[in-house]
């Protein structure tokens, strides 16, 4: 094997750009190098491509994944930070080309497509890893081990809160944002199936019966709302029953102008495990001193993921987060698709406009009192948001 792991990427902008920066760090250390970039519109990504070519003069640039496959280029790892609608198709093509794969979360937009990826991965002699970055490095396994140790007793419930404001423009950034289906392919873009999918997945994993498994959701109730003019929801309060574990409850929203970073509480019969995004996780148990460990910053989390993927190429026994593990989040999302999406009563929605220092204008739709609602949810209180009457419903 070449001393450097040969990497390909589909897309060098957006989140792909963040991953590319990490890989280029590994390239400086002569651990990995970027041999292939797939960029649909090279002229629109010229600035990013110029930087890539400066660091990787030999990089081959293709406009489609099919072109890269037909070229016969040899790669150790293809990274797919692509839209939900492309996960199944591109993963299959990359595996057929003989490449290991890292596909972005969520695994797919439907259980059928997710299960197809699971089957393809498990039938291949290559690996497929899912880009739930928090599942790489030691911290997620350390939390799971603490839960399994019985330190907080039997698990009663897992609750997750997250509020990340997204502007109106966020839902116009691509062809699938805020959509349920695109060109007949399920997307179900929503807080729990996109930005906060990481933390629904983490909750399902922590509730699982052993160190590797996530718990299987079997039923859901709750409410979905939208304050934006979109097809899908931008706010969700959901409770999943699971096959063999505790209930999983979430309150997620993008209908805000400010943020409450994700927090997760595992409630046990003898105490709690409380995880806070970019900060720490802490165990408080009866008759014991609190135990606290730091949580890495996002850049360090991404670095850990890329390094573990590179290590997996070299040493197949290295664990990664697999499609089978990631299937539970897709199952949870699919169960929620049967719930009605209710427009929020206009009296609860505040519209505003902001201008950044660079002159960028953004419009916001904010559900009044959302932060207070979220905090009360995390404490176990019921959540209520008024829905609009039929004649007041926001058009989509």
mmCIF file of C-alpha atoms in Angstrom:
data_model
loop_
_atom_site.group_PDB
_atom_site.id
_atom_site.type_symbol
_atom_site.label_atom_id
_atom_site.label_comp_id
_atom_site.label_asym_id
_atom_site.label_seq_id
_atom_site.Cartn_x
_atom_site.Cartn_y
_atom_site.Cartn_z
ATOM 1 C CA UNK A 1 0.000 0.000 0.000
ATOM 2 C CA UNK A 2 1.118 3.553 -0.725
ATOM 3 C CA UNK A 3 2.384 5.201 2.459
ATOM 4 C CA UNK A 4 -0.292 7.865 2.038
ATOM 5 C CA UNK A 5 -3.990 7.017 2.034
ATOM 6 C CA UNK A 6 -5.451 8.132 -1.304
ATOM 7 C CA UNK A 7 -8.666 10.096 -0.796
ATOM 8 C CA UNK A 8 -11.390 11.320 -3.138
ATOM 9 C CA UNK A 9 -14.146 13.811 -2.354
ATOM 10 C CA UNK A 10 -17.430 14.736 -3.968
ATOM 11 C CA UNK A 11 -17.760 18.492 -3.429
ATOM 12 C CA UNK A 12 -15.226 20.952 -2.030
ATOM 13 C CA UNK A 13 -17.624 23.637 -0.738
ATOM 14 C CA UNK A 14 -19.911 23.855 2.267
ATOM 15 C CA UNK A 15 -19.362 21.073 4.781
ATOM 16 C CA UNK A 16 -17.130 19.353 2.220
ATOM 17 C CA UNK A 17 -14.746 22.280 2.508
ATOM 18 C CA UNK A 18 -14.456 21.760 6.273
ATOM 19 C CA UNK A 19 -13.596 18.092 5.784
ATOM 20 C CA UNK A 20 -11.175 18.951 2.999
ATOM 21 C CA UNK A 21 -9.282 21.298 5.310
ATOM 22 C CA UNK A 22 -8.817 18.457 7.790
ATOM 23 C CA UNK A 23 -7.601 16.074 5.078
ATOM 24 C CA UNK A 24 -5.116 18.687 3.887
ATOM 25 C CA UNK A 25 -3.770 18.803 7.446
ATOM 26 C CA UNK A 26 -3.198 15.058 7.194
ATOM 27 C CA UNK A 27 -1.547 15.616 3.820
ATOM 28 C CA UNK A 28 0.977 17.965 5.384
ATOM 29 C CA UNK A 29 1.830 15.144 7.782
ATOM 30 C CA UNK A 30 2.114 12.798 4.760
ATOM 31 C CA UNK A 31 -0.643 10.578 6.195
ATOM 32 C CA UNK A 32 -3.251 11.077 3.475
ATOM 33 C CA UNK A 33 -3.574 12.982 0.235
ATOM 34 C CA UNK A 34 -6.405 14.158 -2.005
ATOM 35 C CA UNK A 35 -6.133 12.464 -5.399
ATOM 36 C CA UNK A 36 -9.662 13.127 -6.717
ATOM 37 C CA UNK A 37 -12.194 15.932 -6.410
ATOM 38 C CA UNK A 38 -15.644 15.687 -7.973
ATOM 39 C CA UNK A 39 -17.025 19.180 -8.562
ATOM 40 C CA UNK A 40 -20.204 19.649 -10.571
ATOM 41 C CA UNK A 41 -19.458 23.294 -11.482
ATOM 42 C CA UNK A 42 -15.680 23.890 -11.366
ATOM 43 C CA UNK A 43 -16.089 27.518 -12.427
ATOM 44 C CA UNK A 44 -18.251 28.231 -9.358
ATOM 45 C CA UNK A 45 -15.755 26.511 -7.055
ATOM 46 C CA UNK A 46 -12.629 28.023 -8.604
ATOM 47 C CA UNK A 47 -11.379 29.562 -5.349
ATOM 48 C CA UNK A 48 -11.668 26.268 -3.458
ATOM 49 C CA UNK A 49 -10.151 24.290 -6.322
ATOM 50 C CA UNK A 50 -7.209 26.685 -6.582
ATOM 51 C CA UNK A 51 -6.426 26.099 -2.907
ATOM 52 C CA UNK A 52 -6.751 22.338 -3.373
ATOM 53 C CA UNK A 53 -4.482 22.308 -6.426
ATOM 54 C CA UNK A 54 -1.907 24.385 -4.571
ATOM 55 C CA UNK A 55 -1.693 21.681 -1.883
ATOM 56 C CA UNK A 56 -2.308 18.726 -4.236
ATOM 57 C CA UNK A 57 -0.857 19.560 -7.662
ATOM 58 C CA UNK A 58 -1.638 16.062 -8.942
ATOM 59 C CA UNK A 59 -5.315 16.068 -7.995
ATOM 60 C CA UNK A 60 -7.689 14.917 -10.729
ATOM 61 C CA UNK A 61 -10.901 16.942 -11.025
ATOM 62 C CA UNK A 62 -14.076 15.408 -12.445
ATOM 63 C CA UNK A 63 -17.559 16.861 -12.832
ATOM 64 C CA UNK A 64 -19.409 13.664 -11.917
ATOM 65 C CA UNK A 65 -18.750 10.604 -9.800
ATOM 66 C CA UNK A 66 -19.400 8.473 -12.893
ATOM 67 C CA UNK A 67 -16.481 10.172 -14.671
ATOM 68 C CA UNK A 68 -14.204 9.436 -11.722
ATOM 69 C CA UNK A 69 -15.265 5.769 -11.691
ATOM 70 C CA UNK A 70 -14.764 5.400 -15.465
ATOM 71 C CA UNK A 71 -11.265 6.885 -15.199
ATOM 72 C CA UNK A 72 -10.120 3.820 -13.275
ATOM 73 C CA UNK A 73 -8.374 5.921 -10.645
ATOM 74 C CA UNK A 74 -7.335 3.936 -7.571
ATOM 75 C CA UNK A 75 -8.538 5.313 -4.245
ATOM 76 C CA UNK A 76 -8.467 4.048 -0.686
ATOM 77 C CA UNK A 77 -11.365 6.206 0.502
ATOM 78 C CA UNK A 78 -14.145 8.194 -1.165
ATOM 79 C CA UNK A 79 -15.809 10.826 1.022
ATOM 80 C CA UNK A 80 -19.400 11.769 0.154
ATOM 81 C CA UNK A 81 -20.547 14.992 1.888
ATOM 82 C CA UNK A 82 -23.520 15.143 -0.472
ATOM 83 C CA UNK A 83 -27.267 15.691 -0.324
ATOM 84 C CA UNK A 84 -29.535 13.079 1.271
ATOM 85 C CA UNK A 85 -31.010 12.124 -2.099
ATOM 86 C CA UNK A 86 -27.581 11.003 -3.385
ATOM 87 C CA UNK A 87 -26.453 8.798 -0.490
ATOM 88 C CA UNK A 88 -27.644 5.425 -1.734
ATOM 89 C CA UNK A 89 -26.669 5.856 -5.364
ATOM 90 C CA UNK A 90 -23.214 7.332 -4.749
ATOM 91 C CA UNK A 91 -22.339 4.853 -1.993
ATOM 92 C CA UNK A 92 -23.172 1.985 -4.329
ATOM 93 C CA UNK A 93 -21.097 3.415 -7.175
ATOM 94 C CA UNK A 94 -18.111 4.023 -4.899
ATOM 95 C CA UNK A 95 -18.259 0.475 -3.528
ATOM 96 C CA UNK A 96 -18.548 -0.941 -7.047
ATOM 97 C CA UNK A 97 -15.393 1.006 -7.958
ATOM 98 C CA UNK A 98 -13.559 -0.787 -5.148
ATOM 99 C CA UNK A 99 -13.316 2.199 -2.827
ATOM 100 C CA UNK A 100 -13.998 2.414 0.885
ATOM 101 C CA UNK A 101 -16.659 5.039 1.625
ATOM 102 C CA UNK A 102 -17.594 7.664 4.171
ATOM 103 C CA UNK A 103 -21.154 8.842 3.493
ATOM 104 C CA UNK A 104 -22.617 11.890 5.197
ATOM 105 C CA UNK A 105 -25.435 11.634 7.735
ATOM 106 C CA UNK A 106 -28.281 10.793 7.807
ATOM 107 C CA UNK A 107 -27.720 7.430 6.171
ATOM 108 C CA UNK A 108 -30.660 7.965 3.773
ATOM 109 C CA UNK A 109 -34.051 9.621 3.418
ATOM 110 C CA UNK A 110 -36.016 6.379 3.766
ATOM 111 C CA UNK A 111 -35.682 3.054 5.544
ATOM 112 C CA UNK A 112 -35.703 1.260 2.179
ATOM 113 C CA UNK A 113 -32.708 3.220 0.876
ATOM 114 C CA UNK A 114 -30.906 2.944 4.216
ATOM 115 C CA UNK A 115 -31.372 -0.818 4.285
ATOM 116 C CA UNK A 116 -30.055 -1.002 0.723
ATOM 117 C CA UNK A 117 -26.865 0.745 1.868
ATOM 118 C CA UNK A 118 -26.584 -1.660 4.820
ATOM 119 C CA UNK A 119 -26.875 -4.662 2.478
ATOM 120 C CA UNK A 120 -24.361 -3.245 0.001
ATOM 121 C CA UNK A 121 -21.863 -2.464 2.757
ATOM 122 C CA UNK A 122 -22.155 -5.851 4.397
ATOM 123 C CA UNK A 123 -21.835 -7.683 1.066
ATOM 124 C CA UNK A 124 -18.693 -5.755 0.112
ATOM 125 C CA UNK A 125 -15.082 -6.342 1.034
ATOM 126 C CA UNK A 126 -14.791 -2.573 1.493
ATOM 127 C CA UNK A 127 -16.087 -0.605 4.454
ATOM 128 C CA UNK A 128 -18.781 2.062 4.629
ATOM 129 C CA UNK A 129 -18.617 4.577 7.473
ATOM 130 C CA UNK A 130 -21.342 7.115 8.279
ATOM 131 C CA UNK A 131 -20.376 10.721 8.991
ATOM 132 C CA UNK A 132 -21.794 11.031 12.499
ATOM 133 C CA UNK A 133 -18.660 12.807 13.630
ATOM 134 C CA UNK A 134 -19.495 12.591 17.348
ATOM 135 C CA UNK A 135 -19.288 8.805 17.114
ATOM 136 C CA UNK A 136 -15.553 8.855 16.366
ATOM 137 C CA UNK A 137 -12.917 9.234 19.032
ATOM 138 C CA UNK A 138 -13.309 7.903 22.584
ATOM 139 C CA UNK A 139 -15.941 10.222 24.071
ATOM 140 C CA UNK A 140 -19.162 8.620 22.776
ATOM 141 C CA UNK A 141 -17.988 5.149 23.776
ATOM 142 C CA UNK A 142 -16.933 6.481 27.184
ATOM 143 C CA UNK A 143 -20.432 7.886 27.775
ATOM 144 C CA UNK A 144 -22.010 4.613 26.629
ATOM 145 C CA UNK A 145 -19.714 2.603 28.889
ATOM 146 C CA UNK A 146 -20.707 4.809 31.832
ATOM 147 C CA UNK A 147 -24.400 4.205 31.100
ATOM 148 C CA UNK A 148 -23.881 0.448 30.715
ATOM 149 C CA UNK A 149 -21.902 0.299 33.965
ATOM 150 C CA UNK A 150 -25.072 1.042 35.920
ATOM 151 C CA UNK A 151 -23.600 4.204 37.389
ATOM 152 C CA UNK A 152 -26.972 5.979 37.027
ATOM 153 C CA UNK A 153 -29.101 2.865 37.440
ATOM 154 C CA UNK A 154 -31.654 1.625 34.946
ATOM 155 C CA UNK A 155 -32.310 4.094 32.130
ATOM 156 C CA UNK A 156 -35.766 5.664 32.206
ATOM 157 C CA UNK A 157 -35.559 8.167 29.354
ATOM 158 C CA UNK A 158 -33.275 10.156 27.070
ATOM 159 C CA UNK A 159 -34.148 13.782 26.252
ATOM 160 C CA UNK A 160 -32.428 16.022 23.704
ATOM 161 C CA UNK A 161 -32.833 19.783 23.196
ATOM 162 C CA UNK A 162 -31.436 21.806 20.313
ATOM 163 C CA UNK A 163 -32.322 25.222 18.879
ATOM 164 C CA UNK A 164 -30.251 26.529 15.978
ATOM 165 C CA UNK A 165 -31.709 29.537 14.216
ATOM 166 C CA UNK A 166 -31.875 29.316 10.428
ATOM 167 C CA UNK A 167 -32.795 32.216 8.190
ATOM 168 C CA UNK A 168 -35.269 32.190 5.320
ATOM 169 C CA UNK A 169 -32.279 32.066 2.965
ATOM 170 C CA UNK A 170 -31.178 28.744 4.509
ATOM 171 C CA UNK A 171 -34.165 27.090 2.886
ATOM 172 C CA UNK A 172 -33.186 28.403 -0.548
ATOM 173 C CA UNK A 173 -29.567 27.203 -0.516
ATOM 174 C CA UNK A 174 -30.211 24.073 -2.600
ATOM 175 C CA UNK A 175 -32.970 22.106 -4.338
ATOM 176 C CA UNK A 176 -33.922 19.911 -1.357
ATOM 177 C CA UNK A 177 -33.806 22.179 1.709
ATOM 178 C CA UNK A 178 -37.140 22.084 3.541
ATOM 179 C CA UNK A 179 -38.521 19.445 1.158
ATOM 180 C CA UNK A 180 -40.136 16.080 1.887
ATOM 181 C CA UNK A 181 -39.568 14.501 -1.535
ATOM 182 C CA UNK A 182 -37.462 15.593 -4.516
ATOM 183 C CA UNK A 183 -37.893 13.966 -7.933
ATOM 184 C CA UNK A 184 -39.721 11.073 -6.323
ATOM 185 C CA UNK A 185 -36.908 10.378 -3.873
ATOM 186 C CA UNK A 186 -37.581 10.769 -0.112
ATOM 187 C CA UNK A 187 -35.598 13.517 1.616
ATOM 188 C CA UNK A 188 -37.627 14.528 4.665
ATOM 189 C CA UNK A 189 -35.362 17.449 5.389
ATOM 190 C CA UNK A 190 -36.137 18.405 8.973
ATOM 191 C CA UNK A 191 -34.244 19.318 12.155
ATOM 192 C CA UNK A 192 -34.154 15.688 13.320
ATOM 193 C CA UNK A 193 -33.165 14.344 9.887
ATOM 194 C CA UNK A 194 -30.473 16.895 9.096
ATOM 195 C CA UNK A 195 -28.755 19.377 11.431
ATOM 196 C CA UNK A 196 -29.822 17.630 14.657
ATOM 197 C CA UNK A 197 -29.671 14.095 13.263
ATOM 198 C CA UNK A 198 -26.308 13.833 15.039
ATOM 199 C CA UNK A 199 -27.960 14.160 18.426
ATOM 200 C CA UNK A 200 -30.979 11.967 17.755
ATOM 201 C CA UNK A 201 -28.464 9.356 16.651
ATOM 202 C CA UNK A 202 -26.414 9.888 19.823
ATOM 203 C CA UNK A 203 -29.527 9.437 21.978
ATOM 204 C CA UNK A 204 -30.460 6.197 20.198
ATOM 205 C CA UNK A 205 -26.904 4.933 20.601
ATOM 206 C CA UNK A 206 -26.700 5.747 24.317
ATOM 207 C CA UNK A 207 -29.999 3.920 24.883
ATOM 208 C CA UNK A 208 -28.795 0.796 23.057
ATOM 209 C CA UNK A 209 -28.269 -2.546 24.820
ATOM 210 C CA UNK A 210 -24.502 -2.855 24.316
ATOM 211 C CA UNK A 211 -21.414 -0.850 23.411
ATOM 212 C CA UNK A 212 -21.992 -1.199 19.651
ATOM 213 C CA UNK A 213 -25.765 -1.082 19.182
ATOM 214 C CA UNK A 214 -28.354 1.670 18.991
ATOM 215 C CA UNK A 215 -31.856 1.011 20.282
ATOM 216 C CA UNK A 216 -34.590 0.400 17.702
ATOM 217 C CA UNK A 217 -37.504 2.897 17.633
ATOM 218 C CA UNK A 218 -40.912 1.278 17.118
ATOM 219 C CA UNK A 219 -43.509 4.061 17.533
ATOM 220 C CA UNK A 220 -43.646 7.842 17.850
ATOM 221 C CA UNK A 221 -46.000 10.552 19.009
ATOM 222 C CA UNK A 222 -45.648 14.300 19.276
ATOM 223 C CA UNK A 223 -46.027 17.389 17.115
ATOM 224 C CA UNK A 224 -44.375 18.933 14.061
ATOM 225 C CA UNK A 225 -44.647 22.639 13.210
ATOM 226 C CA UNK A 226 -43.411 25.066 10.602
ATOM 227 C CA UNK A 227 -42.949 28.801 10.931
ATOM 228 C CA UNK A 228 -41.128 29.078 7.582
ATOM 229 C CA UNK A 229 -42.753 28.764 4.148
ATOM 230 C CA UNK A 230 -41.519 25.236 3.594
ATOM 231 C CA UNK A 231 -42.946 21.805 2.858
ATOM 232 C CA UNK A 232 -41.400 20.096 5.867
ATOM 233 C CA UNK A 233 -41.197 21.132 9.529
ATOM 234 C CA UNK A 234 -38.709 23.487 11.166
ATOM 235 C CA UNK A 235 -39.736 22.640 14.759
ATOM 236 C CA UNK A 236 -40.411 19.247 16.340
ATOM 237 C CA UNK A 237 -41.318 17.809 19.720
ATOM 238 C CA UNK A 238 -41.269 14.013 19.458
ATOM 239 C CA UNK A 239 -41.252 10.980 21.730
ATOM 240 C CA UNK A 240 -40.226 7.559 20.424
ATOM 241 C CA UNK A 241 -41.053 4.262 22.066
ATOM 242 C CA UNK A 242 -38.234 1.765 21.568
ATOM 243 C CA UNK A 243 -38.071 -2.000 21.220
ATOM 244 C CA UNK A 244 -36.009 -2.745 24.295
ATOM 245 C CA UNK A 245 -34.989 0.509 25.919
ATOM 246 C CA UNK A 246 -36.179 3.845 27.276
ATOM 247 C CA UNK A 247 -38.252 6.469 25.490
ATOM 248 C CA UNK A 248 -36.283 8.937 23.349
ATOM 249 C CA UNK A 249 -37.663 12.503 23.358
ATOM 250 C CA UNK A 250 -36.438 15.510 21.362
ATOM 251 C CA UNK A 251 -37.265 19.172 20.994
ATOM 252 C CA UNK A 252 -35.531 20.681 17.963
ATOM 253 C CA UNK A 253 -36.132 23.946 16.133
ATOM 254 C CA UNK A 254 -34.703 26.251 13.467
ATOM 255 C CA UNK A 255 -37.401 28.919 13.986
ATOM 256 C CA UNK A 256 -35.207 31.168 16.115
ATOM 257 C CA UNK A 257 -32.759 34.037 15.750
ATOM 258 C CA UNK A 258 -30.505 32.787 18.552
ATOM 259 C CA UNK A 259 -29.188 29.383 19.517
ATOM 260 C CA UNK A 260 -29.400 26.905 22.344
ATOM 261 C CA UNK A 261 -26.675 24.405 21.569
ATOM 262 C CA UNK A 262 -27.682 20.773 21.888
ATOM 263 C CA UNK A 263 -27.999 19.219 25.340
ATOM 264 C CA UNK A 264 -28.792 15.587 26.122
ATOM 265 C CA UNK A 265 -29.978 14.115 29.422
ATOM 266 C CA UNK A 266 -30.012 10.389 30.144
ATOM 267 C CA UNK A 267 -32.293 9.938 33.157
ATOM 268 C CA UNK A 268 -31.623 6.866 35.260
ATOM 269 C CA UNK A 269 -33.149 5.467 38.436
ATOM 270 C CA UNK A 270 -30.051 6.515 40.398
ATOM 271 C CA UNK A 271 -28.914 9.668 38.631
ATOM 272 C CA UNK A 272 -28.319 11.406 35.303
ATOM 273 C CA UNK A 273 -25.811 11.743 32.516
ATOM 274 C CA UNK A 274 -25.904 15.276 31.071
ATOM 275 C CA UNK A 275 -24.047 16.021 27.806
ATOM 276 C CA UNK A 276 -23.574 19.569 26.491
ATOM 277 C CA UNK A 277 -22.394 20.358 22.952
ATOM 278 C CA UNK A 278 -18.804 21.680 22.757
ATOM 279 C CA UNK A 279 -18.523 21.654 26.533
ATOM 280 C CA UNK A 280 -18.626 18.512 28.698
ATOM 281 C CA UNK A 281 -20.572 15.512 29.886
ATOM 282 C CA UNK A 282 -21.246 14.858 33.525
ATOM 283 C CA UNK A 283 -22.599 12.026 35.632
ATOM 284 C CA UNK A 284 -24.486 12.862 38.803
ATOM 285 C CA UNK A 285 -25.410 9.760 40.763
ATOM 286 C CA UNK A 286 -26.776 9.110 44.223
ATOM 287 C CA UNK A 287 -24.088 8.768 46.877
ATOM 288 C CA UNK A 288 -21.225 9.633 44.523
ATOM 289 C CA UNK A 289 -19.224 12.717 43.589
ATOM 290 C CA UNK A 290 -20.055 14.160 40.163
ATOM 291 C CA UNK A 291 -17.821 12.903 37.360
ATOM 292 C CA UNK A 292 -17.131 15.254 34.451
ATOM 293 C CA UNK A 293 -15.235 14.954 31.167
ATOM 294 C CA UNK A 294 -14.678 17.543 28.464
ATOM 295 C CA UNK A 295 -16.265 17.335 25.012
ATOM 296 C CA UNK A 296 -14.050 18.307 22.040
ATOM 297 C CA UNK A 297 -14.729 21.294 19.808
ATOM 298 C CA UNK A 298 -16.218 20.570 16.335
ATOM 299 C CA UNK A 299 -12.871 20.898 14.534
ATOM 300 C CA UNK A 300 -11.266 18.351 16.859
ATOM 301 C CA UNK A 301 -14.252 16.040 16.375
ATOM 302 C CA UNK A 302 -13.861 16.231 12.582
ATOM 303 C CA UNK A 303 -10.120 15.593 12.910
ATOM 304 C CA UNK A 304 -10.771 12.505 15.027
ATOM 305 C CA UNK A 305 -13.247 11.190 12.441
ATOM 306 C CA UNK A 306 -10.899 11.637 9.482
ATOM 307 C CA UNK A 307 -7.973 10.111 11.375
ATOM 308 C CA UNK A 308 -10.063 7.108 12.374
ATOM 309 C CA UNK A 309 -11.149 6.597 8.760
ATOM 310 C CA UNK A 310 -7.543 6.757 7.604
ATOM 311 C CA UNK A 311 -6.602 4.288 10.334
ATOM 312 C CA UNK A 312 -9.431 1.994 9.195
ATOM 313 C CA UNK A 313 -7.935 1.871 5.692
ATOM 314 C CA UNK A 314 -4.605 0.772 7.142
ATOM 315 C CA UNK A 315 -5.914 -1.437 9.929
ATOM 316 C CA UNK A 316 -9.286 -3.062 9.117
ATOM 317 C CA UNK A 317 -9.987 -3.899 12.759
ATOM 318 C CA UNK A 318 -10.338 -0.173 13.560
ATOM 319 C CA UNK A 319 -14.002 0.560 14.438
ATOM 320 C CA UNK A 320 -16.080 3.089 12.480
ATOM 321 C CA UNK A 321 -19.744 4.025 12.747
ATOM 322 C CA UNK A 322 -21.471 1.630 10.394
ATOM 323 C CA UNK A 323 -24.643 1.840 8.284
ATOM 324 C CA UNK A 324 -26.280 -0.800 10.497
ATOM 325 C CA UNK A 325 -25.644 1.372 13.561
ATOM 326 C CA UNK A 326 -26.940 4.461 11.726
ATOM 327 C CA UNK A 327 -30.134 2.703 10.621
ATOM 328 C CA UNK A 328 -31.974 3.482 13.883
ATOM 329 C CA UNK A 329 -31.984 7.232 13.182
ATOM 330 C CA UNK A 330 -33.536 6.650 9.741
ATOM 331 C CA UNK A 331 -36.162 4.394 11.313
ATOM 332 C CA UNK A 332 -36.975 7.100 13.866
ATOM 333 C CA UNK A 333 -37.304 9.740 11.154
ATOM 334 C CA UNK A 334 -39.496 7.487 9.024
ATOM 335 C CA UNK A 335 -41.911 6.903 11.899
ATOM 336 C CA UNK A 336 -42.310 10.679 12.300
ATOM 337 C CA UNK A 337 -43.213 11.158 8.642
ATOM 338 C CA UNK A 338 -46.774 10.056 9.367
ATOM 339 C CA UNK A 339 -47.409 12.950 11.762
ATOM 340 C CA UNK A 340 -49.137 16.051 10.394
ATOM 341 C CA UNK A 341 -47.082 19.236 10.018
ATOM 342 C CA UNK A 342 -48.914 22.208 11.503
ATOM 343 C CA UNK A 343 -48.262 25.837 10.544
ATOM 344 C CA UNK A 344 -47.559 27.898 13.657
ATOM 345 C CA UNK A 345 -50.193 30.474 14.580
ATOM 346 C CA UNK A 346 -49.103 33.801 13.047
ATOM 347 C CA UNK A 347 -49.520 35.535 16.415
ATOM 348 C CA UNK A 348 -46.601 33.459 17.715
ATOM 349 C CA UNK A 349 -44.250 34.171 14.803
ATOM 350 C CA UNK A 350 -42.059 37.261 14.736
ATOM 351 C CA UNK A 351 -40.473 38.264 11.421
ATOM 352 C CA UNK A 352 -37.255 40.282 11.335
ATOM 353 C CA UNK A 353 -34.344 41.229 9.081
ATOM 354 C CA UNK A 354 -30.651 41.468 9.922
ATOM 355 C CA UNK A 355 -27.662 42.818 8.002
ATOM 356 C CA UNK A 356 -24.199 41.404 8.601
ATOM 357 C CA UNK A 357 -20.994 43.453 8.654
ATOM 358 C CA UNK A 358 -20.380 42.332 5.070
ATOM 359 C CA UNK A 359 -23.782 43.689 4.033
ATOM 360 C CA UNK A 360 -25.537 40.330 3.740
ATOM 361 C CA UNK A 361 -29.264 40.663 4.449
ATOM 362 C CA UNK A 362 -31.071 37.814 6.153
ATOM 363 C CA UNK A 363 -34.712 37.320 7.034
ATOM 364 C CA UNK A 364 -35.846 35.419 10.104
ATOM 365 C CA UNK A 365 -39.027 33.803 11.349
ATOM 366 C CA UNK A 366 -38.940 33.328 15.091
ATOM 367 C CA UNK A 367 -41.415 31.487 17.302
ATOM 368 C CA UNK A 368 -41.946 33.691 20.328
ATOM 369 C CA UNK A 369 -40.825 32.177 23.623
ATOM 370 C CA UNK A 370 -39.122 29.241 21.904
ATOM 371 C CA UNK A 371 -36.069 29.209 24.166
ATOM 372 C CA UNK A 372 -38.223 29.074 27.292
ATOM 373 C CA UNK A 373 -40.315 26.277 25.771
ATOM 374 C CA UNK A 374 -37.145 24.328 25.029
ATOM 375 C CA UNK A 375 -35.746 24.712 28.530
ATOM 376 C CA UNK A 376 -39.002 23.522 30.062
ATOM 377 C CA UNK A 377 -38.974 20.508 27.751
ATOM 378 C CA UNK A 378 -35.501 19.533 28.947
ATOM 379 C CA UNK A 379 -36.807 19.606 32.515
ATOM 380 C CA UNK A 380 -39.595 17.211 31.561
ATOM 381 C CA UNK A 381 -42.458 19.682 31.238
ATOM 382 C CA UNK A 382 -45.058 19.361 28.428
ATOM 383 C CA UNK A 383 -44.592 21.451 25.270
ATOM 384 C CA UNK A 384 -47.327 23.353 23.465
ATOM 385 C CA UNK A 385 -47.110 25.603 20.416
ATOM 386 C CA UNK A 386 -50.324 26.974 18.956
ATOM 387 C CA UNK A 387 -51.097 25.891 15.418
ATOM 388 C CA UNK A 388 -52.763 28.184 12.911
ATOM 389 C CA UNK A 389 -56.382 27.723 11.921
ATOM 390 C CA UNK A 390 -56.844 26.293 8.454
ATOM 391 C CA UNK A 391 -57.622 29.665 6.884
ATOM 392 C CA UNK A 392 -54.511 31.205 8.491
ATOM 393 C CA UNK A 393 -52.094 28.467 7.426
ATOM 394 C CA UNK A 394 -48.834 29.596 5.867
ATOM 395 C CA UNK A 395 -48.731 28.636 2.196
ATOM 396 C CA UNK A 396 -45.976 26.307 1.023
#
